[in-house]
Amino acid sequence: SVYWNDDPVDQNLLDSRLATTAQLVPQPELDVRADKNTHYKIIWNVVKTAKANGMQKVGFISAPHGQGH
């Protein structure tokens, strides 16, 4: 599952929010957080979607076990 500030989002909503966020000046960094059970394909899709929507800065946060979604 993919979340935006702890709220679940589907692909369409993710695209919309990333496109809107990419227009902000200055553009904020997108922080991707995943736990150890998150499949790489999901992370890769979020990063690919972010770049396709114009996000320039993508960072990664590793959440301790039991935290994050």
XYZ file of C-alpha atoms in Angstrom:
69
model
C 0.000 0.000 0.000
C 1.050 3.585 -0.640
C 0.375 6.398 1.832
C 0.621 10.193 1.653
C 1.189 11.618 5.143
C -0.278 8.420 6.632
C -3.406 8.550 4.418
C -3.807 5.729 1.877
C -3.721 6.827 -1.780
C -4.362 5.037 -5.050
C -2.293 5.603 -8.193
C -4.530 8.400 -9.523
C -4.437 10.345 -6.266
C -0.670 9.821 -5.982
C -0.198 11.223 -9.501
C -2.384 14.220 -8.704
C -0.665 15.054 -5.426
C 2.806 14.664 -6.891
C 1.947 16.871 -9.871
C 0.602 19.561 -7.546
C 3.563 19.309 -5.165
C 6.048 19.506 -8.043
C 4.678 22.976 -8.891
C 5.461 24.419 -5.444
C 8.293 26.960 -5.177
C 10.537 25.988 -3.611
C 9.764 22.392 -4.389
C 9.849 20.230 -1.265
C 11.735 16.961 -1.075
C 9.642 13.819 -1.320
C 10.531 11.445 1.507
C 9.762 7.803 0.759
C 9.375 5.662 3.869
C 9.126 1.891 3.720
C 9.316 -0.881 6.248
C 11.277 -4.087 5.729
C 8.237 -5.860 4.289
C 7.685 -3.361 1.479
C 8.331 -4.888 -1.926
C 10.965 -3.091 -4.000
C 8.488 -2.840 -6.891
C 6.235 -0.550 -4.811
C 9.138 1.741 -3.881
C 10.357 1.804 -7.481
C 6.865 2.714 -8.709
C 6.586 5.627 -6.254
C 9.994 6.996 -7.306
C 9.182 6.531 -11.011
C 5.820 8.268 -10.546
C 7.435 11.116 -8.614
C 10.011 11.735 -11.345
C 7.360 11.493 -14.081
C 5.368 14.199 -12.296
C 8.340 16.549 -12.021
C 9.634 15.919 -8.513
C 13.343 16.763 -8.414
C 14.314 15.622 -4.912
C 13.429 12.167 -3.647
C 14.834 10.915 -0.348
C 14.420 7.712 1.600
C 13.565 7.176 5.260
C 13.940 3.782 6.874
C 11.362 3.267 9.586
C 12.125 1.092 12.611
C 10.202 -2.190 12.808
C 6.538 -1.595 13.666
C 6.459 1.991 12.409
C 5.386 3.343 9.047
C 3.070 1.732 6.527
